[in-house]
N, CA and C of each residue as an Amber inpcrd file, in Angstrom:
protein
   675
  16.6230000 -19.6900000  11.9220000  16.5130000 -19.2080000  10.5340000
  15.6830000 -17.9230000  10.5240000  16.2220000 -16.9610000   9.8400000
  15.5210000 -15.6850000   9.7670000  14.3880000 -15.7740000   8.7370000
  13.2220000 -15.2880000   9.1360000  12.0810000 -15.2780000   8.2240000
  11.6510000 -13.8310000   8.0320000  11.5020000 -13.4540000   6.7990000
  11.1380000 -12.0790000   6.5040000   9.8590000 -12.0740000   5.6510000
   8.9530000 -11.2370000   6.0370000   7.7210000 -11.0810000   5.2740000
   7.5150000  -9.5960000   5.0190000   7.4560000  -9.2450000   3.7790000
   7.2580000  -7.8450000   3.4250000   5.8970000  -7.6980000   2.7500000
   5.1080000  -6.7680000   3.2320000   3.7810000  -6.5320000   2.6620000
   3.6540000  -5.0640000   2.3340000   2.9640000  -4.7760000   1.2580000
   2.7080000  -3.4000000   0.8570000   1.2130000  -3.1740000   0.8840000
   0.7780000  -2.2110000   1.6500000  -0.6400000  -1.9100000   1.7810000
  -0.9040000  -0.5510000   1.1620000  -1.9120000  -0.4500000   0.3070000
  -2.2640000   0.8130000  -0.3110000  -3.4170000   1.4250000   0.4710000
  -3.2480000   2.6780000   0.8750000  -4.2440000   3.3560000   1.6760000
  -4.6950000   4.5940000   0.9150000  -6.0130000   4.7440000   0.6180000
  -6.4760000   5.8790000  -0.1660000  -7.6820000   6.5310000   0.4870000
  -7.7500000   7.8600000   0.2890000  -8.9630000   8.6130000   0.5410000
  -9.5420000   8.5280000   1.9310000  -8.7640000   8.4170000   3.0300000
  -9.3080000   8.4000000   4.3690000  -9.8790000   9.7750000   4.6960000
 -10.9270000   9.7860000   5.5280000 -11.6340000  11.0250000   5.7500000
 -11.2290000  11.7580000   7.0230000 -10.2560000  11.2450000   7.7370000
  -9.7810000  11.9550000   8.9170000  -8.7620000  13.0050000   8.5090000
  -8.6070000  14.0320000   9.3260000  -7.6740000  15.0970000   8.9990000
  -6.2370000  14.6220000   9.1100000  -5.9710000  13.7030000  10.0300000
  -4.6280000  13.1720000  10.2200000  -4.6740000  11.6630000  10.0970000
  -3.7120000  11.0870000   9.3860000  -3.6720000   9.6580000   9.1680000
  -2.4930000   9.0550000   9.9300000  -2.7470000   7.9550000  10.6410000
  -1.6670000   7.2420000  11.3130000  -1.4230000   5.9390000  10.5880000
  -0.2230000   5.7270000  10.0890000   0.1060000   4.5610000   9.2950000
   1.3350000   3.8870000   9.8820000   1.1350000   2.8240000  10.6690000
   2.2500000   2.0250000  11.1880000   3.3110000   2.8900000  11.8260000
   2.8810000   3.8620000  12.6260000   3.8190000   4.7130000  13.3250000
   4.0830000   6.0420000  12.6680000   3.8530000   6.1560000  11.3750000
   4.0910000   7.4130000  10.6610000   2.7700000   8.1550000  10.4880000
   2.7820000   9.4490000  10.7630000   1.5740000  10.2630000  10.6760000
   1.7230000  11.2680000   9.5420000   0.7940000  11.2350000   8.5960000
   0.7660000  12.1810000   7.4800000  -0.2210000  13.2890000   7.8370000
   0.2190000  14.5350000   7.7380000  -0.5710000  15.6570000   8.2380000
  -1.6680000  16.1320000   7.3170000  -2.4430000  15.2400000   6.7510000
  -3.5700000  15.6320000   5.9170000  -4.0300000  14.4940000   5.0370000
  -5.2300000  14.6420000   4.4740000  -5.7530000  13.6320000   3.5620000
  -5.7620000  14.1110000   2.1140000  -5.3010000  15.3470000   1.8950000
  -5.2160000  15.9040000   0.5460000  -4.3260000  17.1380000   0.5920000
  -3.8280000  17.5310000  -0.5610000  -3.0040000  18.7350000  -0.6710000
  -3.5690000  19.5820000  -1.7980000  -3.7280000  20.8760000  -1.5340000
  -4.1570000  21.8110000  -2.5720000  -2.9650000  22.7030000  -2.9190000
  -2.5550000  22.6410000  -4.1710000  -1.4510000  23.4790000  -4.6570000
  -2.0570000  24.7160000  -5.3110000  -1.9530000  25.8240000  -4.6320000
  -2.4560000  27.0900000  -5.1450000  -1.4320000  27.6580000  -6.1290000
  -1.8600000  27.8860000  -7.3550000  -0.9370000  28.3620000  -8.3910000
  -0.3300000  29.7170000  -8.0550000  -0.9440000  30.4400000  -7.1400000
  -0.4000000  31.7300000  -6.7490000   0.7530000  31.6270000  -5.7660000
   1.0740000  30.4220000  -5.3210000   2.1780000  30.2100000  -4.3820000
   3.3110000  29.4440000  -5.0650000   4.4910000  29.5310000  -4.4870000
   5.6490000  28.8780000  -5.0840000   5.6680000  27.3840000  -4.8330000
   4.9820000  26.9250000  -3.7800000   5.0160000  25.5080000  -3.4400000
   3.8290000  25.1530000  -2.5560000   3.6180000  23.8590000  -2.3960000
   2.6650000  23.3250000  -1.4140000   3.4490000  22.3890000  -0.5140000
   2.9350000  22.1130000   0.6550000   3.6780000  21.2620000   1.5840000
   2.7420000  20.4200000   2.4290000   3.3100000  19.3550000   2.9970000
   2.5760000  18.5010000   3.9170000   3.5930000  17.8900000   4.8810000
   3.2030000  17.7510000   6.1280000   4.1200000  17.2370000   7.1450000
   4.0320000  15.7220000   7.2590000   5.1380000  15.1310000   7.6720000
   5.2100000  13.6980000   7.9770000   5.9360000  13.5810000   9.3190000
   5.3080000  12.9370000  10.2850000   5.9310000  12.8120000  11.6020000
   5.9700000  11.3560000  12.0410000   6.8740000  11.0760000  12.9570000
   7.0980000   9.7140000  13.4390000   7.0250000   9.6840000  14.9650000
   5.8580000   9.3750000  15.5310000   5.7240000   9.2710000  16.9850000
   6.1910000   7.9270000  17.5220000   6.6320000   7.0470000  16.6370000
   7.0630000   5.7060000  17.0210000   8.4450000   5.7570000  17.6870000
   8.8620000   4.6150000  18.2190000  10.1660000   4.5190000  18.8840000
  11.2700000   4.0480000  17.9520000  10.9520000   3.7660000  16.6910000
  11.9560000   3.3120000  15.7290000  11.9430000   4.2190000  14.5120000
  13.0310000   4.3080000  13.7890000  13.0740000   5.1480000  12.5880000
  12.3770000   4.4850000  11.3940000  12.0040000   5.3240000  10.4450000
  11.3980000   4.8710000   9.1930000  12.1390000   5.5200000   8.0310000
  12.1450000   4.8300000   6.9050000  12.6020000   5.4170000   5.6520000
  11.3520000   5.8930000   4.9290000  11.3520000   7.1710000   4.5260000
  10.1880000   7.7550000   3.8660000  10.5250000   8.0190000   2.4040000
   9.7220000   7.4520000   1.5230000   9.8740000   7.6490000   0.0770000
   8.6060000   8.3090000  -0.4480000   8.7390000   9.3190000  -1.2830000
   7.5600000  10.0170000  -1.7910000   7.7010000  10.3020000  -3.2770000
   6.5700000  10.2930000  -3.9700000   6.5330000  10.6080000  -5.3990000
   5.1070000  10.9680000  -5.7800000   4.9380000  11.4880000  -7.0010000
   3.6330000  11.9330000  -7.4940000   3.2990000  11.1960000  -8.7840000
   2.0640000  10.7080000  -8.8760000   1.5680000  10.0180000 -10.0700000
   0.4670000  10.8360000 -10.7230000   0.2610000  10.5960000 -12.0210000
  -0.9020000  11.1440000 -12.6950000  -2.1660000  10.5020000 -12.1410000
  -3.2940000  11.1640000 -12.3730000  -4.5610000  10.6610000 -11.8350000
  -4.8650000   9.2520000 -12.3310000  -4.6510000   9.0210000 -13.6270000
  -4.9460000   7.7110000 -14.2120000  -3.6630000   6.8880000 -14.2910000
  -3.7600000   5.6530000 -13.8650000  -2.5870000   4.7820000 -13.8370000
  -1.9760000   4.5850000 -15.2170000  -2.8000000   4.6230000 -16.2550000
  -2.3110000   4.3870000 -17.6110000  -1.6910000   5.6310000 -18.2420000
  -1.8010000   6.7590000 -17.5510000  -1.2390000   8.0100000 -18.0710000
   0.2650000   8.0190000 -17.7890000   1.0620000   7.9000000 -18.8430000
   2.5190000   7.8250000 -18.6910000   3.1990000   9.1710000 -18.9130000
   2.4140000  10.2360000 -19.0660000   3.0070000  11.5610000 -19.2670000
   3.8090000  11.9700000 -18.0320000   4.8120000  12.7760000 -18.2610000
   5.6400000  13.2400000 -17.1640000   4.8270000  14.1080000 -16.2060000
   4.9460000  13.8320000 -14.9220000   4.2240000  14.5990000 -13.9110000
   4.8890000  15.9710000 -13.7550000   4.1080000  17.0610000 -13.7870000
   4.7100000  18.3990000 -13.7640000   5.0090000  18.9250000 -12.3600000
   5.4350000  18.0490000 -11.4720000   5.7860000  18.4500000 -10.1160000
   7.0080000  17.6630000  -9.6550000   7.7690000  18.2700000  -8.7720000
   8.8100000  17.5350000  -8.0720000   8.5320000  17.6570000  -6.5770000
   8.9600000  16.6650000  -5.8200000   8.7360000  16.6560000  -4.3840000
  10.0710000  16.4750000  -3.6760000  10.3030000  17.2630000  -2.6680000
  11.5680000  17.1890000  -1.9270000  11.2950000  17.1610000  -0.4300000
  12.0660000  16.3710000   0.3180000  13.0190000  15.3780000  -0.2010000
  12.2770000  14.1210000  -0.6440000  12.7090000  13.4930000  -1.7380000
  12.0060000  12.2980000  -2.2310000  12.2800000  11.0540000  -1.3900000
  13.4110000  11.0470000  -0.6640000  13.7770000   9.8870000   0.1490000
  14.5790000  10.3790000   1.3520000  14.1570000   9.9910000   2.5480000
  14.8800000  10.4230000   3.7370000  14.5560000   9.5080000   4.9200000
  15.4210000   9.5410000   5.9050000  15.2320000   8.8070000   7.1490000
  14.4910000   9.7140000   8.1260000  13.4490000   9.1650000   8.7320000
  12.6830000   9.9030000   9.7260000  12.8590000   9.2090000  11.0760000
  13.6650000   9.8120000  11.9250000  13.9630000   9.2130000  13.2130000
  12.7690000   9.2770000  14.1540000  12.8520000   8.5020000  15.2320000
  11.7910000   8.4520000  16.2320000  11.5410000   9.8420000  16.8170000
  10.2510000  10.1650000  16.9800000   9.8280000  11.4260000  17.5890000
  10.2340000  12.6580000  16.7770000  10.4510000  12.4740000  15.4690000
  10.8490000  13.5850000  14.6060000   9.7790000  13.8650000  13.5540000
   9.8900000  15.0460000  12.9600000   8.9520000  15.4630000  11.9080000
   9.7190000  16.1010000  10.7680000   9.2170000  15.9160000   9.5610000
   9.7990000  16.5710000   8.3960000   8.6670000  17.0910000   7.5210000
   9.0110000  17.9560000   6.5930000   8.0120000  18.5440000   5.7010000
   8.3550000  18.2030000   4.2630000   7.3840000  17.6760000   3.5390000
   7.5280000  17.4180000   2.1100000   7.0660000  18.6620000   1.3530000
   7.8970000  19.1230000   0.4270000   7.5750000  20.3130000  -0.3480000
   7.3570000  19.9260000  -1.8070000   6.2810000  20.4290000  -2.3650000
   5.8960000  20.1210000  -3.7390000   6.0380000  21.3890000  -4.5640000
   6.7690000  21.2960000  -5.6900000   7.0580000  22.4610000  -6.5210000
   6.6380000  22.1670000  -7.9550000   6.0190000  23.1310000  -8.6070000
   5.6440000  22.9970000 -10.0180000   6.9100000  22.9790000 -10.8590000
   6.9580000  22.0350000 -11.8080000   8.1340000  21.8920000 -12.6670000
   7.6950000  21.8040000 -14.1250000   7.1150000  22.8820000 -14.6180000
   6.7070000  22.9270000 -16.0240000   5.3600000  22.2690000 -16.2550000
   5.1660000  21.8310000 -17.4910000   3.9120000  21.1750000 -17.8500000
   2.8410000  22.1610000 -18.2630000   1.9720000  21.7150000 -19.1600000
   0.8600000  22.5460000 -19.6240000  -0.4280000  22.0730000 -18.9510000
  -0.7600000  22.7080000 -17.8570000  -1.9770000  22.3560000 -17.1310000
  -3.0830000  23.3530000 -17.4620000  -4.3290000  22.9160000 -17.4440000
  -5.4440000  23.8380000 -17.7150000  -5.4360000  25.0110000 -16.7420000
  -5.8080000  26.1650000 -17.2310000  -5.8680000  27.3540000 -16.3870000
  -7.3050000  27.7230000 -16.0200000  -8.2920000  26.9980000 -16.5840000
  -9.6920000  27.3260000 -16.3220000 -10.3720000  26.3250000 -15.3870000
  -9.6170000  25.3670000 -14.8550000 -10.1850000  24.3720000 -13.9470000
  -9.0540000  23.6780000 -13.1940000  -9.4160000  22.9910000 -12.1320000
  -8.4350000  22.2620000 -11.3450000  -7.9510000  21.0180000 -12.0860000
  -6.7560000  20.5730000 -11.7070000  -6.2140000  19.2830000 -12.1440000
  -5.9360000  18.4720000 -10.8860000  -5.9140000  17.1440000 -11.0230000
  -5.7010000  16.2950000  -9.8540000  -4.6260000  15.2540000 -10.1390000
  -3.8360000  14.9660000  -9.1250000  -2.7600000  13.9750000  -9.1900000
  -2.7950000  13.1610000  -7.8920000  -1.9380000  12.1390000  -7.8310000
  -1.8040000  11.3230000  -6.6210000  -0.4590000  11.5800000  -5.9730000
  -0.4770000  11.9160000  -4.6990000   0.7410000  12.0430000  -3.9050000
   0.9210000  10.7570000  -3.1060000   2.0620000  10.1090000  -3.2780000
   2.3790000   8.8590000  -2.5920000   3.4150000   9.0970000  -1.5130000
   3.1550000   8.5910000  -0.3210000   4.1040000   8.6750000   0.7840000
   4.2420000   7.2770000   1.3900000   5.3910000   6.6630000   1.1230000
   5.6130000   5.2840000   1.5970000   6.4980000   5.3100000   2.8330000
   6.0700000   4.6100000   3.8720000   6.8530000   4.4870000   5.1030000
   7.4030000   3.0660000   5.2000000   8.7190000   2.9580000   5.3270000
   9.4100000   1.6710000   5.3650000  10.0670000   1.5380000   6.7340000
   9.6200000   0.6070000   7.5810000  10.1690000   0.5170000   8.9360000
  11.5700000  -0.0640000   8.9530000  12.3290000   0.3020000   9.9670000
  13.6580000  -0.2670000  10.1460000  13.5370000  -1.6610000  10.7520000
  14.5330000  -2.4830000  10.5300000  14.5230000  -3.8480000  11.0520000
  15.3490000  -3.9400000  12.3250000  15.0520000  -4.9500000  13.1160000
  15.7950000  -5.2130000  14.3440000  16.7880000  -6.3340000  14.0710000
  18.0750000  -6.0270000  14.1390000  19.1000000  -7.0120000  13.8160000
  19.0920000  -8.2040000  14.7730000  18.5490000  -8.0150000  15.9570000
  18.5590000  -9.0820000  16.9580000  17.3120000  -9.9500000  16.9350000
  16.3230000  -9.5590000  16.1160000  15.0750000 -10.3230000  16.0820000
  15.2220000 -11.5510000  15.1910000  14.6160000 -12.6610000  15.6250000
  14.6590000 -13.9000000  14.8530000  13.5770000 -13.8840000  13.7850000
  12.3880000 -13.4930000  14.1710000  11.2790000 -13.4200000  13.2360000
  10.7750000 -11.9740000  13.1830000  10.6070000 -11.4560000  11.9880000
  10.1510000 -10.0810000  11.8520000   9.0340000  -9.9840000  10.8270000
   8.0990000  -9.1130000  11.1080000   7.0520000  -8.7690000  10.1570000
   7.2570000  -7.3010000   9.7930000   7.7640000  -7.0470000   8.5990000
   8.0350000  -5.6870000   8.1450000   6.9270000  -5.2570000   7.1910000
   6.2270000  -4.1980000   7.5240000   5.1020000  -3.7340000   6.7140000
   5.4040000  -2.3400000   6.1770000   5.5500000  -2.2460000   4.8790000
   5.7300000  -0.9480000   4.2280000   4.3700000  -0.4610000   3.7500000
   4.0060000   0.7300000   4.1440000   2.6750000   1.2490000   3.8250000
   2.8000000   2.4600000   2.9090000   2.0900000   2.3990000   1.7850000
   2.0790000   3.5140000   0.8500000   0.7490000   4.2470000   0.9770000
   0.8040000   5.4640000   1.4680000  -0.3850000   6.2950000   1.6040000
  -0.5460000   7.1380000   0.3470000  -1.7020000   7.0410000  -0.3050000
  -1.9760000   7.8360000  -1.5050000  -3.0420000   8.8710000  -1.1780000
  -2.7230000  10.1200000  -1.3740000  -3.6950000  11.1770000  -1.1630000
  -3.7450000  12.0580000  -2.4100000  -4.8440000  12.7470000  -2.5650000
  -5.0320000  13.5540000  -3.7650000  -4.2690000  14.8770000  -3.6650000
  -3.6680000  15.2330000  -4.7760000  -3.0050000  16.5170000  -4.9320000
  -3.7870000  17.3080000  -5.9820000  -4.4000000  18.4050000  -5.5470000
  -5.1770000  19.2490000  -6.4490000  -4.3510000  20.4700000  -6.8330000
  -4.2310000  20.7140000  -8.1240000  -3.5890000  21.9290000  -8.6140000
  -4.6850000  22.9250000  -8.9510000  -4.6660000  24.0800000  -8.2830000
  -5.7340000  25.0700000  -8.4340000  -5.1850000  26.3260000  -9.1010000
  -5.5600000  26.5860000 -10.3560000  -5.1180000  27.8080000 -11.0390000
  -5.6620000  29.0580000 -10.3430000  -5.0460000  30.1760000 -10.6340000
  -5.4940000  31.4350000 -10.0710000  -6.7610000  31.9330000 -10.7580000
  -7.5290000  32.7230000 -10.0320000  -8.6810000  33.4640000 -10.5550000
  -9.8010000  32.5710000 -11.0940000  -9.9760000  31.3990000 -10.4910000
 -11.1200000  30.5780000 -10.8680000 -12.3950000  31.1860000 -10.3070000
 -13.4530000  31.1200000 -11.0830000 -14.7260000  31.6820000 -10.6440000
 -15.3420000  30.8120000  -9.5460000 -15.8980000  31.4770000  -8.5400000
 -16.5720000  30.7370000  -7.4830000 -15.6420000  30.4160000  -6.3290000
 -16.1820000  29.6090000  -5.4020000 -15.4670000  29.2280000  -4.1950000
 -15.4210000  27.7190000  -4.0920000 -14.2230000  27.1750000  -3.8910000
 -14.0730000  25.7160000  -3.8530000 -14.9070000  25.0860000  -2.7380000
 -14.9930000  25.7690000  -1.5860000 -15.7290000  25.2140000  -0.4650000
 -17.2250000  25.1340000  -0.6950000 -17.7390000  25.9410000  -1.6280000
 -19.1720000  25.9470000  -1.9160000 -19.5330000  25.1870000  -3.1900000
 -18.5420000  24.6300000  -3.8650000 -18.7970000  23.9850000  -5.1570000
 -19.8230000  22.8570000  -5.0420000 -19.7700000  22.0940000  -3.9470000
 -20.6860000  20.9480000  -3.8110000 -22.1520000  21.3860000  -3.7630000
 -22.3960000  22.6150000  -3.2980000 -23.7780000  23.0980000  -3.1860000
 -24.4200000  23.3310000  -4.5440000 -23.6110000  23.4900000  -5.5880000
 -24.1280000  23.8200000  -6.9140000 -24.3660000  22.5880000  -7.7880000
 -24.1180000  21.3910000  -7.2510000 -24.3350000  20.1810000  -8.0500000
 -25.7850000  20.0800000  -8.4980000 -25.9850000  19.6400000  -9.7320000
 -27.3270000  19.4360000 -10.2790000 -27.5760000  17.9490000 -10.4390000
 -28.6550000  17.4480000  -9.8520000 -28.9840000  16.0280000  -9.9090000
 -30.2130000  15.8120000 -10.7850000 -30.1650000  14.7390000 -11.5490000
 -31.3100000  14.3850000 -12.3920000 -31.4560000  12.8730000 -12.4380000
 -32.6500000  12.4410000 -12.7610000 -32.9330000  11.0120000 -12.8680000
 -33.1350000  10.6590000 -14.3270000 -32.3950000   9.6630000 -14.7780000
 -32.4990000   9.2080000 -16.1640000 -32.6910000   7.7000000 -16.1460000
 -33.9410000   7.2890000 -16.2430000 -34.2390000   5.8570000 -16.1390000
 -33.8990000   5.3540000 -14.7520000 -33.0550000   4.3430000 -14.6830000
 -32.6340000   3.7970000 -13.4020000 -31.3290000   4.3840000 -12.9050000
 -30.9310000   5.5270000 -13.4740000 -29.6630000   6.1410000 -13.1100000
 -29.8770000   7.4970000 -12.4460000 -29.0590000   7.7740000 -11.4560000
 -28.9930000   9.1010000 -10.8630000 -27.7310000   9.7620000 -11.4020000
 -27.8660000  10.9520000 -11.9730000 -26.7230000  11.6530000 -12.5680000
 -26.5140000  12.9920000 -11.8820000 -25.2640000  13.2630000 -11.5360000
 -24.8990000  14.5490000 -10.9410000 -24.0150000  15.3040000 -11.9150000
 -24.2740000  16.5920000 -12.0780000 -23.4610000  17.4430000 -12.9490000
 -22.7940000  18.5210000 -12.1030000 -21.5170000  18.7110000 -12.3210000
 -20.7420000  19.7060000 -11.5890000 -20.4680000  20.8860000 -12.5130000
 -21.1210000  22.0280000 -12.3080000 -20.9310000  23.1710000 -13.2140000
 -19.7220000  24.0380000 -12.8740000 -18.9700000  23.6740000 -11.8650000
 -17.8840000  24.5300000 -11.3760000 -16.5270000  24.1020000 -11.9280000
 -15.4870000  24.9320000 -11.7570000 -14.1300000  24.5540000 -12.1880000
 -13.3660000  23.7630000 -11.1240000 -14.0730000  23.3310000 -10.0490000
 -13.4280000  22.6250000  -8.9550000 -13.8590000  21.1560000  -8.9150000
 -12.9630000  20.3120000  -8.4350000 -13.3460000  18.9240000  -8.1690000
 -14.2490000  18.8870000  -6.9440000 -15.2370000  18.0050000  -6.9640000
 -16.1080000  17.7810000  -5.8110000 -15.9810000  16.3230000  -5.3950000
 -15.4140000  16.0990000  -4.2160000 -15.2860000  14.7430000  -3.6610000
 -16.4720000  14.5020000  -2.7490000 -17.2800000  13.5340000  -3.0780000
 -18.5080000  13.2810000  -2.3350000 -18.2560000  12.3030000  -1.1950000
 -18.7340000  12.6630000  -0.0110000 -18.6460000  11.7690000   1.1430000
 -19.8490000  10.8420000   1.1930000 -21.0090000  11.3390000   0.7620000
 -22.2260000  10.5200000   0.7620000 -23.2480000  11.1070000  -0.1930000
 -24.0700000  10.2400000  -0.7440000 -25.2170000  10.6210000  -1.5710000
 -26.3530000   9.6770000  -1.2130000 -27.5390000  10.2050000  -1.0050000
 -28.6870000   9.3530000  -0.6970000 -29.9330000   9.9030000  -1.3750000
 -30.8450000   9.0030000  -1.6980000 -32.1280000   9.3700000  -2.2820000
 -33.2090000   8.8120000  -1.3670000 -34.0150000   9.7190000  -0.8080000
 -35.0550000   9.3270000   0.1440000 -34.5030000   8.4580000   1.2690000
 -33.3140000   8.8030000   1.7220000 -32.7060000   8.0770000   2.8270000
 -31.9810000   6.8120000   2.4380000 -31.9900000   6.4340000   1.1720000
 -31.2920000   5.2430000   0.6980000 -29.9280000   5.6530000   0.1200000
 -28.8760000   5.1110000   0.7030000 -27.5310000   5.5260000   0.3290000
 -27.0880000   4.9730000  -1.0160000 -26.3520000   5.8130000  -1.7530000
 -25.6740000   5.4040000  -2.9760000 -24.3000000   4.8610000  -2.5810000
 -23.9580000   3.6940000  -3.0850000 -22.6480000   3.1220000  -2.7840000
 -21.5650000   3.8000000  -3.6240000 -20.4030000   3.9920000  -3.0070000
 -19.2300000   4.5400000  -3.6860000 -19.5380000   5.8610000  -4.4050000
 -19.8100000   6.9240000  -3.6480000 -20.2020000   8.1960000  -4.2820000
 -19.1490000   8.7940000  -5.2010000 -17.8640000   8.7030000  -4.8370000
 -16.8030000   9.0990000  -5.7650000 -16.5550000  10.5930000  -5.8440000
 -15.9160000  11.0100000  -6.9470000 -15.4990000  12.3930000  -7.1550000
 -15.9320000  12.8390000  -8.5480000 -16.4370000  14.0650000  -8.6200000
 -16.9170000  14.6100000  -9.8920000 -15.9250000  15.6500000 -10.3930000
 -15.4840000  15.4880000 -11.6230000 -14.5030000  16.3900000 -12.2170000
 -15.1280000  17.7490000 -12.5120000 -14.3170000  18.7860000 -12.6520000
 -14.8390000  20.1050000 -13.0320000 -15.6350000  20.0350000 -14.3320000
 -16.8310000  20.5880000 -14.2940000 -17.7470000  20.6180000 -15.4410000
 -18.0120000  19.2100000 -15.9740000 -17.9390000  18.2450000 -15.1010000
 -18.1630000  16.8560000 -15.4900000 -19.4240000  16.2890000 -14.8700000
 -19.6910000  15.0310000 -15.1640000 -20.8610000  14.3380000 -14.6240000
 -20.4420000  12.9920000 -14.0350000 -21.2950000  12.4630000 -13.1880000
 -21.0780000  11.1520000 -12.5910000 -22.4340000  10.5260000 -12.3680000
 -22.5590000   9.2390000 -12.6690000 -23.8460000   8.5530000 -12.5560000
 -23.7240000   7.3120000 -11.6840000 -24.8430000   6.9700000 -11.0300000
 -24.9180000   5.7760000 -10.1970000 -26.2650000   5.0960000 -10.4250000
 -26.3500000   3.7730000 -10.2250000 -27.6560000   3.1060000 -10.2530000
 -28.5110000   3.5860000  -9.0860000 -29.7630000   3.8750000  -9.3570000
 -30.6700000   4.3000000  -8.3050000 -31.0930000   3.1090000  -7.4470000
 -31.1580000   3.2630000  -6.1300000 -31.7060000   2.1890000  -5.2900000
 -33.1470000   1.9070000  -5.6820000 -33.5510000   0.6670000  -5.5550000
 -34.9070000   0.2670000  -5.9430000 -35.9420000   1.0860000  -5.1780000
 -36.8790000   1.6740000  -5.9180000 -37.9640000   2.4220000  -5.3070000
 -37.5810000   3.7850000  -4.7770000 -36.3550000   4.2400000  -5.0530000
 -35.8970000   5.5320000  -4.5230000 -36.6010000   6.6730000  -5.2400000
 -37.2290000   7.5440000  -4.4680000 -37.8990000   8.7210000  -5.0090000
 -37.7180000   9.8850000  -4.0470000 -38.1420000  11.0590000  -4.4840000
 -38.1070000  12.2060000  -3.5910000 -36.8070000  12.9700000  -3.6670000
 -36.3560000  13.4760000  -2.5180000 -35.1830000  14.3470000  -2.4790000
 -33.8750000  13.5660000  -2.5250000 -32.8630000  14.2040000  -3.0910000
 -31.5100000  13.6740000  -3.0380000 -30.7170000  14.5440000  -2.0590000
 -29.9480000  13.8970000  -1.1890000 -29.1260000  14.6030000  -0.2120000
 -27.6770000  14.1830000  -0.3840000 -26.7680000  15.1050000  -0.1090000
 -25.3540000  14.7610000  -0.2890000 -24.4750000  15.6020000   0.6330000
 -23.3000000  15.0610000   0.9070000 -22.2460000  15.7540000   1.6410000
 -20.9490000  15.6160000   0.8580000 -20.0510000  16.5690000   1.0280000
 -18.7770000  16.5470000   0.3200000 -17.6190000  16.5420000   1.3170000
 -16.4380000  16.1830000   0.8190000 -15.2120000  16.2550000   1.6050000
 -14.5220000  17.5610000   1.2450000 -14.2610000  18.3880000   2.2560000
 -13.6230000  19.6550000   1.9440000 -12.1100000  19.4950000   1.8070000
 -11.4100000  20.5690000   1.4960000  -9.9800000  20.4640000   1.2060000
  -9.1320000  20.2390000   2.4490000  -9.7760000  20.2600000   3.6250000
  -9.0640000  19.9510000   4.8600000  -9.3450000  18.5200000   5.3300000
 -10.1260000  17.7790000   4.5460000 -10.4490000  16.4020000   4.8920000
 -11.7010000  16.2670000   5.7290000 -12.3630000  17.3820000   6.0530000
 -13.5920000  17.3310000   6.8420000 -14.8130000  17.0980000   5.9680000
 -15.9490000  16.8650000   6.6260000 -17.2100000  16.6000000   5.9190000
 -18.0830000  17.8580000   5.9660000 -18.6460000  18.2120000   4.8320000
 -19.4500000  19.4200000   4.7310000 -20.8080000  19.2350000   5.3980000
 -21.4870000  20.3480000   5.5540000 -22.8940000  20.3060000   5.9400000
 -23.6990000  19.6780000   4.7900000 -24.8430000  19.0530000   5.0980000
 -25.6070000  18.4110000   4.0190000 -26.2500000  19.4210000   3.0880000
 -26.4130000  19.0170000   1.8420000 -27.1650000  19.7690000   0.8540000
 -28.2360000  18.8420000   0.3120000 -29.3270000  19.3950000  -0.1740000
 -30.4010000  18.5510000  -0.7100000 -31.1400000  19.2930000  -1.8070000
 -31.8110000  18.5270000  -2.6520000 -32.5810000  19.0950000  -3.7560000
 -33.6290000  18.0750000  -4.1780000 -34.7670000  18.5480000  -4.6980000
 -35.7600000  17.5930000  -5.2030000 -35.2750000  16.9060000  -6.4560000
 -35.6770000  15.6760000  -6.6040000 -35.2450000  14.8980000  -7.7660000
 -36.3590000  14.7980000  -8.7770000
């Protein structure tokens, strides 16, 4: 009797430059769509010995946002044979996006393995990799790579609050106060704020690192609290 088990695993925000997912390799942990270019792209390769079906689509940042996504991705569905590579191309398709700050979306790349007709028992695992897609308008003030250095931190009661004065998103890799780490540092929106509970007894300097647009970790920054 044939037994089939299908599982879907959601993978988000990995900090390596290249992600390996059940044989399929996605060539990045984020995509930046520069408004001055006609498209953005990301590679998908298959170093495995079996083919995969690759399905891709783009979601709004918030799951409850049902507005039409202003991008199309091609090809949305294709077979990726063993030892082959393909490129996903993302194109702007209308929409009214802010021109004074970045916008963010989710790029989904699902890899569906092929089955073996001769196998009696199979474990088929479809993996959906979600990475951030940043839309960057032209002529924004400042430099995206330096945005994390301009964060302003303040203490309000038992809360640590960070303010981002720039038009760029800042994805934090780590935040600590006097060597005590903040759990789940998260991402700060352009000209937005983010707060966390302060560790008990935490005083002194706050230190932080950010994830750059290539998926790497920045040099540390620090400021007195």
